[in-house]
PDB file of C-alpha atoms in Angstrom:
ATOM      1  CA  UNK A   1      87.054  99.402 108.470  1.00 66.00           C
ATOM      2  CA  UNK A   2      88.335  99.734 104.919  1.00 73.00           C
ATOM      3  CA  UNK A   3      87.546 103.121 103.376  1.00 93.00           C
ATOM      4  CA  UNK A   4      87.882 102.130  99.701  1.00 97.00           C
ATOM      5  CA  UNK A   5      87.723  98.438  98.983  1.00 96.00           C
ATOM      6  CA  UNK A   6      88.060  96.745  95.644  1.00 96.00           C
ATOM      7  CA  UNK A   7      87.746  93.111  94.660  1.00 97.00           C
ATOM      8  CA  UNK A   8      89.386  90.963  93.599  1.00 97.00           C
ATOM      9  CA  UNK A   9      92.961  91.816  94.610  1.00 96.00           C
ATOM     10  CA  UNK A  10      94.376  89.493  91.956  1.00 97.00           C
ATOM     11  CA  UNK A  11      92.834  88.446  88.679  1.00 98.00           C
ATOM     12  CA  UNK A  12      94.464  86.105  86.179  1.00 98.00           C
ATOM     13  CA  UNK A  13      92.515  85.421  83.027  1.00 98.00           C
ATOM     14  CA  UNK A  14      92.906  84.409  79.418  1.00 97.00           C
ATOM     15  CA  UNK A  15      92.846  86.726  76.435  1.00 97.00           C
ATOM     16  CA  UNK A  16      89.388  87.279  75.068  1.00 97.00           C
ATOM     17  CA  UNK A  17      87.597  86.800  78.378  1.00 98.00           C
ATOM     18  CA  UNK A  18      85.305  89.365  80.021  1.00 98.00           C
ATOM     19  CA  UNK A  19      85.930  90.321  83.639  1.00 98.00           C
ATOM     20  CA  UNK A  20      84.694  92.792  86.253  1.00 98.00           C
ATOM     21  CA  UNK A  21      86.350  94.589  89.148  1.00 98.00           C
ATOM     22  CA  UNK A  22      84.187  95.958  91.951  1.00 98.00           C
ATOM     23  CA  UNK A  23      84.799  98.998  94.129  1.00 98.00           C
ATOM     24  CA  UNK A  24      83.006 100.369  97.152  1.00 98.00           C
ATOM     25  CA  UNK A  25      83.738 103.361  99.373  1.00 97.00           C
ATOM     26  CA  UNK A  26      82.265 104.035 102.797  1.00 96.00           C
ATOM     27  CA  UNK A  27      83.579 107.587 103.125  1.00 95.00           C
ATOM     28  CA  UNK A  28      80.424 109.277 101.901  1.00 94.00           C
ATOM     29  CA  UNK A  29      82.360 110.797  99.002  1.00 94.00           C
ATOM     30  CA  UNK A  30      80.616 112.037  95.876  1.00 93.00           C
ATOM     31  CA  UNK A  31      83.366 111.304  93.363  1.00 93.00           C
ATOM     32  CA  UNK A  32      84.958 108.007  92.393  1.00 95.00           C
ATOM     33  CA  UNK A  33      87.730 107.160  89.946  1.00 95.00           C
ATOM     34  CA  UNK A  34      89.399 104.329  88.126  1.00 96.00           C
ATOM     35  CA  UNK A  35      93.144 104.580  87.529  1.00 96.00           C
ATOM     36  CA  UNK A  36      95.468 102.242  85.662  1.00 96.00           C
ATOM     37  CA  UNK A  37      99.063 101.818  86.874  1.00 96.00           C
ATOM     38  CA  UNK A  38     101.424 100.328  84.337  1.00 91.00           C
ATOM     39  CA  UNK A  39     104.614  98.377  84.917  1.00 88.00           C
ATOM     40  CA  UNK A  40     106.558 101.644  85.176  1.00 87.00           C
ATOM     41  CA  UNK A  41     104.265 102.717  88.017  1.00 87.00           C
ATOM     42  CA  UNK A  42     102.649 105.546  86.069  1.00 91.00           C
ATOM     43  CA  UNK A  43      99.132 106.214  87.386  1.00 93.00           C
ATOM     44  CA  UNK A  44      96.788 107.250  84.617  1.00 93.00           C
ATOM     45  CA  UNK A  45      93.193 108.288  85.119  1.00 92.00           C
ATOM     46  CA  UNK A  46      90.628 106.297  83.161  1.00 94.00           C
ATOM     47  CA  UNK A  47      87.230 107.396  84.423  1.00 93.00           C
ATOM     48  CA  UNK A  48      85.665 109.657  86.996  1.00 92.00           C
ATOM     49  CA  UNK A  49      82.104 109.605  88.279  1.00 93.00           C
ATOM     50  CA  UNK A  50      80.388 112.236  90.379  1.00 91.00           C
ATOM     51  CA  UNK A  51      77.153 111.193  92.054  1.00 90.00           C
ATOM     52  CA  UNK A  52      76.734 108.269  89.659  1.00 88.00           C
ATOM     53  CA  UNK A  53      77.325 110.429  86.586  1.00 91.00           C
ATOM     54  CA  UNK A  54      80.294 110.027  84.278  1.00 91.00           C
ATOM     55  CA  UNK A  55      82.358 113.227  84.254  1.00 89.00           C
ATOM     56  CA  UNK A  56      85.708 112.096  82.909  1.00 86.00           C
ATOM     57  CA  UNK A  57      86.312 109.500  80.247  1.00 87.00           C
ATOM     58  CA  UNK A  58      89.921 109.523  79.126  1.00 87.00           C
ATOM     59  CA  UNK A  59      91.009 107.879  75.892  1.00 80.00           C
ATOM     60  CA  UNK A  60      90.168 104.390  77.000  1.00 88.00           C
ATOM     61  CA  UNK A  61      89.103 101.594  74.609  1.00 92.00           C
ATOM     62  CA  UNK A  62      85.355 101.085  74.684  1.00 92.00           C
ATOM     63  CA  UNK A  63      85.998  97.518  75.848  1.00 96.00           C
ATOM     64  CA  UNK A  64      86.207  99.186  79.271  1.00 96.00           C
ATOM     65  CA  UNK A  65      82.819 100.108  80.690  1.00 95.00           C
ATOM     66  CA  UNK A  66      82.406 101.621  84.128  1.00 96.00           C
ATOM     67  CA  UNK A  67      79.119 101.393  85.984  1.00 95.00           C
ATOM     68  CA  UNK A  68      78.050 103.289  89.081  1.00 95.00           C
ATOM     69  CA  UNK A  69      74.850 101.863  90.582  1.00 94.00           C
ATOM     70  CA  UNK A  70      75.046 104.400  93.426  1.00 94.00           C
ATOM     71  CA  UNK A  71      77.580 106.966  94.589  1.00 92.00           C
ATOM     72  CA  UNK A  72      79.291 104.464  96.890  1.00 96.00           C
ATOM     73  CA  UNK A  73      80.029 101.970  94.148  1.00 97.00           C
ATOM     74  CA  UNK A  74      81.971 102.123  90.903  1.00 97.00           C
ATOM     75  CA  UNK A  75      82.560  98.903  89.022  1.00 97.00           C
ATOM     76  CA  UNK A  76      84.714  98.328  85.969  1.00 97.00           C
ATOM     77  CA  UNK A  77      83.810  95.777  83.343  1.00 97.00           C
ATOM     78  CA  UNK A  78      86.336  94.825  80.691  1.00 97.00           C
ATOM     79  CA  UNK A  79      85.348  92.938  77.535  1.00 97.00           C
ATOM     80  CA  UNK A  80      87.591  90.895  75.255  1.00 97.00           C
ATOM     81  CA  UNK A  81      90.665  91.216  77.439  1.00 97.00           C
ATOM     82  CA  UNK A  82      93.997  91.775  75.718  1.00 97.00           C
ATOM     83  CA  UNK A  83      97.569  91.174  76.869  1.00 97.00           C
ATOM     84  CA  UNK A  84      98.118  94.940  77.072  1.00 95.00           C
ATOM     85  CA  UNK A  85      95.354  95.274  79.644  1.00 96.00           C
ATOM     86  CA  UNK A  86      97.643  93.654  82.220  1.00 97.00           C
ATOM     87  CA  UNK A  87      98.241  96.273  84.901  1.00 97.00           C
ATOM     88  CA  UNK A  88      97.172  97.239  88.400  1.00 97.00           C
ATOM     89  CA  UNK A  89      93.806  98.985  88.471  1.00 98.00           C
ATOM     90  CA  UNK A  90      93.066 101.338  91.343  1.00 98.00           C
ATOM     91  CA  UNK A  91      89.740 102.651  92.473  1.00 97.00           C
ATOM     92  CA  UNK A  92      89.748 105.936  94.392  1.00 96.00           C
ATOM     93  CA  UNK A  93      87.307 108.420  95.823  1.00 95.00           C
ATOM     94  CA  UNK A  94      87.313 112.086  96.787  1.00 92.00           C
ATOM     95  CA  UNK A  95      84.879 114.429  98.499  1.00 89.00           C
ATOM     96  CA  UNK A  96      83.920 116.250  95.308  1.00 81.00           C
ATOM     97  CA  UNK A  97      84.841 116.457  91.648  1.00 76.00           C
ATOM     98  CA  UNK A  98      87.058 119.497  92.249  1.00 76.00           C
ATOM     99  CA  UNK A  99      88.772 117.902  95.221  1.00 73.00           C
ATOM    100  CA  UNK A 100      92.211 116.468  94.556  1.00 78.00           C
ATOM    101  CA  UNK A 101      92.680 114.639  97.862  1.00 90.00           C
ATOM    102  CA  UNK A 102      91.912 111.082  96.915  1.00 93.00           C
ATOM    103  CA  UNK A 103      91.666 107.888  98.900  1.00 95.00           C
ATOM    104  CA  UNK A 104      92.746 104.758  97.065  1.00 96.00           C
ATOM    105  CA  UNK A 105      91.833 101.110  97.263  1.00 97.00           C
ATOM    106  CA  UNK A 106      94.502  98.425  97.455  1.00 96.00           C
ATOM    107  CA  UNK A 107      94.433  97.791  93.733  1.00 97.00           C
ATOM    108  CA  UNK A 108      93.547  94.860  91.514  1.00 98.00           C
ATOM    109  CA  UNK A 109      96.462  93.231  89.741  1.00 97.00           C
ATOM    110  CA  UNK A 110      95.104  92.024  86.432  1.00 98.00           C
ATOM    111  CA  UNK A 111      97.206  89.569  84.451  1.00 97.00           C
ATOM    112  CA  UNK A 112      96.026  88.562  81.003  1.00 97.00           C
ATOM    113  CA  UNK A 113      97.662  85.407  79.640  1.00 97.00           C
TER     114      UNK A 113
ATOM    115  CA  UNK B   1      97.394 119.691  79.182  1.00 65.00           C
ATOM    116  CA  UNK B   2      98.689 119.809  82.721  1.00 69.00           C
ATOM    117  CA  UNK B   3     101.779 117.702  83.287  1.00 86.00           C
ATOM    118  CA  UNK B   4     103.773 117.007  86.423  1.00 93.00           C
ATOM    119  CA  UNK B   5     107.429 116.050  86.074  1.00 95.00           C
ATOM    120  CA  UNK B   6     109.138 114.405  89.013  1.00 97.00           C
ATOM    121  CA  UNK B   7     112.852 114.078  89.616  1.00 96.00           C
ATOM    122  CA  UNK B   8     114.819 112.063  90.227  1.00 97.00           C
ATOM    123  CA  UNK B   9     113.031 108.960  88.989  1.00 96.00           C
ATOM    124  CA  UNK B  10     115.078 106.715  91.264  1.00 97.00           C
ATOM    125  CA  UNK B  11     117.053 107.461  94.406  1.00 97.00           C
ATOM    126  CA  UNK B  12     118.955 105.030  96.565  1.00 97.00           C
ATOM    127  CA  UNK B  13     120.701 106.416  99.621  1.00 96.00           C
ATOM    128  CA  UNK B  14     122.070 105.295 102.968  1.00 97.00           C
ATOM    129  CA  UNK B  15     120.064 105.498 106.153  1.00 97.00           C
ATOM    130  CA  UNK B  16     120.650 108.782 107.932  1.00 97.00           C
ATOM    131  CA  UNK B  17     121.246 110.879 104.810  1.00 97.00           C
ATOM    132  CA  UNK B  18     119.067 113.773 103.707  1.00 98.00           C
ATOM    133  CA  UNK B  19     117.341 113.981 100.326  1.00 98.00           C
ATOM    134  CA  UNK B  20     115.082 116.180  98.244  1.00 98.00           C
ATOM    135  CA  UNK B  21     112.742 115.174  95.461  1.00 98.00           C
ATOM    136  CA  UNK B  22     111.053 117.568  93.079  1.00 98.00           C
ATOM    137  CA  UNK B  23     107.772 117.995  91.277  1.00 97.00           C
ATOM    138  CA  UNK B  24     107.655 120.548  88.457  1.00 95.00           C
ATOM    139  CA  UNK B  25     105.121 121.817  85.998  1.00 93.00           C
ATOM    140  CA  UNK B  26     104.720 124.604  83.479  1.00 90.00           C
ATOM    141  CA  UNK B  27     101.123 125.014  84.694  1.00 89.00           C
ATOM    142  CA  UNK B  28      99.827 126.733  87.800  1.00 90.00           C
ATOM    143  CA  UNK B  29      98.031 124.466  90.245  1.00 90.00           C
ATOM    144  CA  UNK B  30      95.562 125.588  92.899  1.00 88.00           C
ATOM    145  CA  UNK B  31      96.995 122.868  95.130  1.00 90.00           C
ATOM    146  CA  UNK B  32      99.405 119.972  94.957  1.00 94.00           C
ATOM    147  CA  UNK B  33      99.317 116.717  96.845  1.00 95.00           C
ATOM    148  CA  UNK B  34     102.075 114.291  97.785  1.00 97.00           C
ATOM    149  CA  UNK B  35     101.317 110.597  98.106  1.00 97.00           C
ATOM    150  CA  UNK B  36     103.417 107.607  99.132  1.00 97.00           C
ATOM    151  CA  UNK B  37     102.822 104.189  97.667  1.00 96.00           C
ATOM    152  CA  UNK B  38     104.255 100.984  99.094  1.00 94.00           C
ATOM    153  CA  UNK B  39     104.453  97.710  97.136  1.00 91.00           C
ATOM    154  CA  UNK B  40     101.092  95.980  96.811  1.00 91.00           C
ATOM    155  CA  UNK B  41      99.182  98.976  98.187  1.00 94.00           C
ATOM    156  CA  UNK B  42      97.396 102.019  96.833  1.00 96.00           C
ATOM    157  CA  UNK B  43      98.847 105.525  97.159  1.00 96.00           C
ATOM    158  CA  UNK B  44      98.288 107.156 100.541  1.00 96.00           C
ATOM    159  CA  UNK B  45      97.908 110.906 100.836  1.00 96.00           C
ATOM    160  CA  UNK B  46     100.690 112.561 102.858  1.00 97.00           C
ATOM    161  CA  UNK B  47      99.982 116.265 102.485  1.00 96.00           C
ATOM    162  CA  UNK B  48      98.279 118.996 100.472  1.00 94.00           C
ATOM    163  CA  UNK B  49      99.947 122.344  99.821  1.00 94.00           C
ATOM    164  CA  UNK B  50      97.733 125.211  98.757  1.00 92.00           C
ATOM    165  CA  UNK B  51      99.388 128.597  99.187  1.00 92.00           C
ATOM    166  CA  UNK B  52     102.394 129.693  97.133  1.00 93.00           C
ATOM    167  CA  UNK B  53     105.513 129.473  99.300  1.00 95.00           C
ATOM    168  CA  UNK B  54     103.769 127.282 101.859  1.00 96.00           C
ATOM    169  CA  UNK B  55     105.895 124.888 103.921  1.00 97.00           C
ATOM    170  CA  UNK B  56     104.395 121.918 105.720  1.00 97.00           C
ATOM    171  CA  UNK B  57     106.162 119.466 107.991  1.00 97.00           C
ATOM    172  CA  UNK B  58     105.261 115.887 108.738  1.00 95.00           C
ATOM    173  CA  UNK B  59     107.841 114.588 111.231  1.00 96.00           C
ATOM    174  CA  UNK B  60     111.070 114.305 109.160  1.00 97.00           C
ATOM    175  CA  UNK B  61     109.324 115.215 105.910  1.00 98.00           C
ATOM    176  CA  UNK B  62     109.167 118.841 104.778  1.00 98.00           C
ATOM    177  CA  UNK B  63     106.976 119.825 101.842  1.00 98.00           C
ATOM    178  CA  UNK B  64     107.207 123.141 100.040  1.00 97.00           C
ATOM    179  CA  UNK B  65     104.985 124.706  97.410  1.00 96.00           C
ATOM    180  CA  UNK B  66     106.703 127.065  94.978  1.00 96.00           C
ATOM    181  CA  UNK B  67     105.855 130.763  95.109  1.00 95.00           C
ATOM    182  CA  UNK B  68     104.303 130.575  91.648  1.00 94.00           C
ATOM    183  CA  UNK B  69     102.410 127.364  92.520  1.00 93.00           C
ATOM    184  CA  UNK B  70     104.025 125.486  89.640  1.00 93.00           C
ATOM    185  CA  UNK B  71     106.375 123.278  91.602  1.00 95.00           C
ATOM    186  CA  UNK B  72     106.842 121.525  94.896  1.00 97.00           C
ATOM    187  CA  UNK B  73     109.587 119.736  96.773  1.00 98.00           C
ATOM    188  CA  UNK B  74     109.753 117.048  99.408  1.00 98.00           C
ATOM    189  CA  UNK B  75     112.754 117.011 101.719  1.00 98.00           C
ATOM    190  CA  UNK B  76     113.442 114.064 104.018  1.00 98.00           C
ATOM    191  CA  UNK B  77     115.841 114.517 106.907  1.00 98.00           C
ATOM    192  CA  UNK B  78     117.787 111.545 108.280  1.00 98.00           C
ATOM    193  CA  UNK B  79     116.117 109.026 105.965  1.00 97.00           C
ATOM    194  CA  UNK B  80     115.112 105.682 107.436  1.00 97.00           C
ATOM    195  CA  UNK B  81     114.406 102.320 105.764  1.00 95.00           C
ATOM    196  CA  UNK B  82     110.708 102.865 106.514  1.00 94.00           C
ATOM    197  CA  UNK B  83     110.751 105.845 104.125  1.00 96.00           C
ATOM    198  CA  UNK B  84     111.304 103.462 101.206  1.00 96.00           C
ATOM    199  CA  UNK B  85     108.517 103.725  98.659  1.00 96.00           C
ATOM    200  CA  UNK B  86     107.191 105.472  95.581  1.00 97.00           C
ATOM    201  CA  UNK B  87     106.527 109.177  96.142  1.00 98.00           C
ATOM    202  CA  UNK B  88     103.955 110.726  93.836  1.00 97.00           C
ATOM    203  CA  UNK B  89     102.923 114.317  93.407  1.00 96.00           C
ATOM    204  CA  UNK B  90      99.450 115.069  92.098  1.00 94.00           C
ATOM    205  CA  UNK B  91      97.233 117.982  91.254  1.00 91.00           C
ATOM    206  CA  UNK B  92      94.543 119.279  88.974  1.00 81.00           C
ATOM    207  CA  UNK B  93      90.962 120.315  89.108  1.00 67.00           C
ATOM    208  CA  UNK B  94      88.176 118.095  88.006  1.00 65.00           C
ATOM    209  CA  UNK B  95      90.792 115.498  87.188  1.00 79.00           C
ATOM    210  CA  UNK B  96      93.614 114.390  89.465  1.00 85.00           C
ATOM    211  CA  UNK B  97      96.779 113.886  87.465  1.00 89.00           C
ATOM    212  CA  UNK B  98      99.905 112.269  88.831  1.00 93.00           C
ATOM    213  CA  UNK B  99     103.582 112.662  88.181  1.00 94.00           C
ATOM    214  CA  UNK B 100     105.525 109.538  87.277  1.00 94.00           C
ATOM    215  CA  UNK B 101     106.905 109.291  90.776  1.00 96.00           C
ATOM    216  CA  UNK B 102     110.250 109.012  92.528  1.00 97.00           C
ATOM    217  CA  UNK B 103     111.198 105.535  93.646  1.00 97.00           C
ATOM    218  CA  UNK B 104     113.103 105.938  96.896  1.00 97.00           C
ATOM    219  CA  UNK B 105     115.159 103.172  98.474  1.00 97.00           C
ATOM    220  CA  UNK B 106     116.807 103.700 101.823  1.00 96.00           C
ATOM    221  CA  UNK B 107     119.633 101.279 102.540  1.00 95.00           C
ATOM    222  CA  UNK B 108     120.093 100.206 106.176  1.00 91.00           C
TER     223      UNK B 108
END
């Protein structure tokens, strides 16, 4: 029983394409996140949602648009993909927005060619 | 802006040796977490430290929170190849921020 699951695990696509990554958590948590991990393994927060509402939006290009249809799901849509978007994207969840104990998905390795 | 600095960035040691990695900040944190990440996987939470001066043990891993709640350390006794991985400290309220991690490699 996977707690935080994201799909796909690997995504290879051409520059200029639009792609989506899906995330679901079955932990009953209120807060979900998207993180980007670069080639140097630095994990940087992109977005945070609490009960379907956006609460954190870091300096991310507006080509990235998160969507939370319900509190168990947080999807990430990326328009007009660029080479620099290549990274591993992690979805995570925590009990509440002030809670710093997070549970992570396995990551989606995005490669833009 | 809250920042977490981890040191060393890389550490490669022989099986059986002891090691300590550090997580430092100029900010006070209400709690700090340590995570371990293995290749191809997401970070997995190891421990949370909350009280200044707190020490927590997880088998051969000992975690300490600084008295002023600005820093933390992770000590591994008799390291084993299975301890190999990326160790990340994290903290913050409303927004979980991560240090850049310590990449640990234990040589058999």
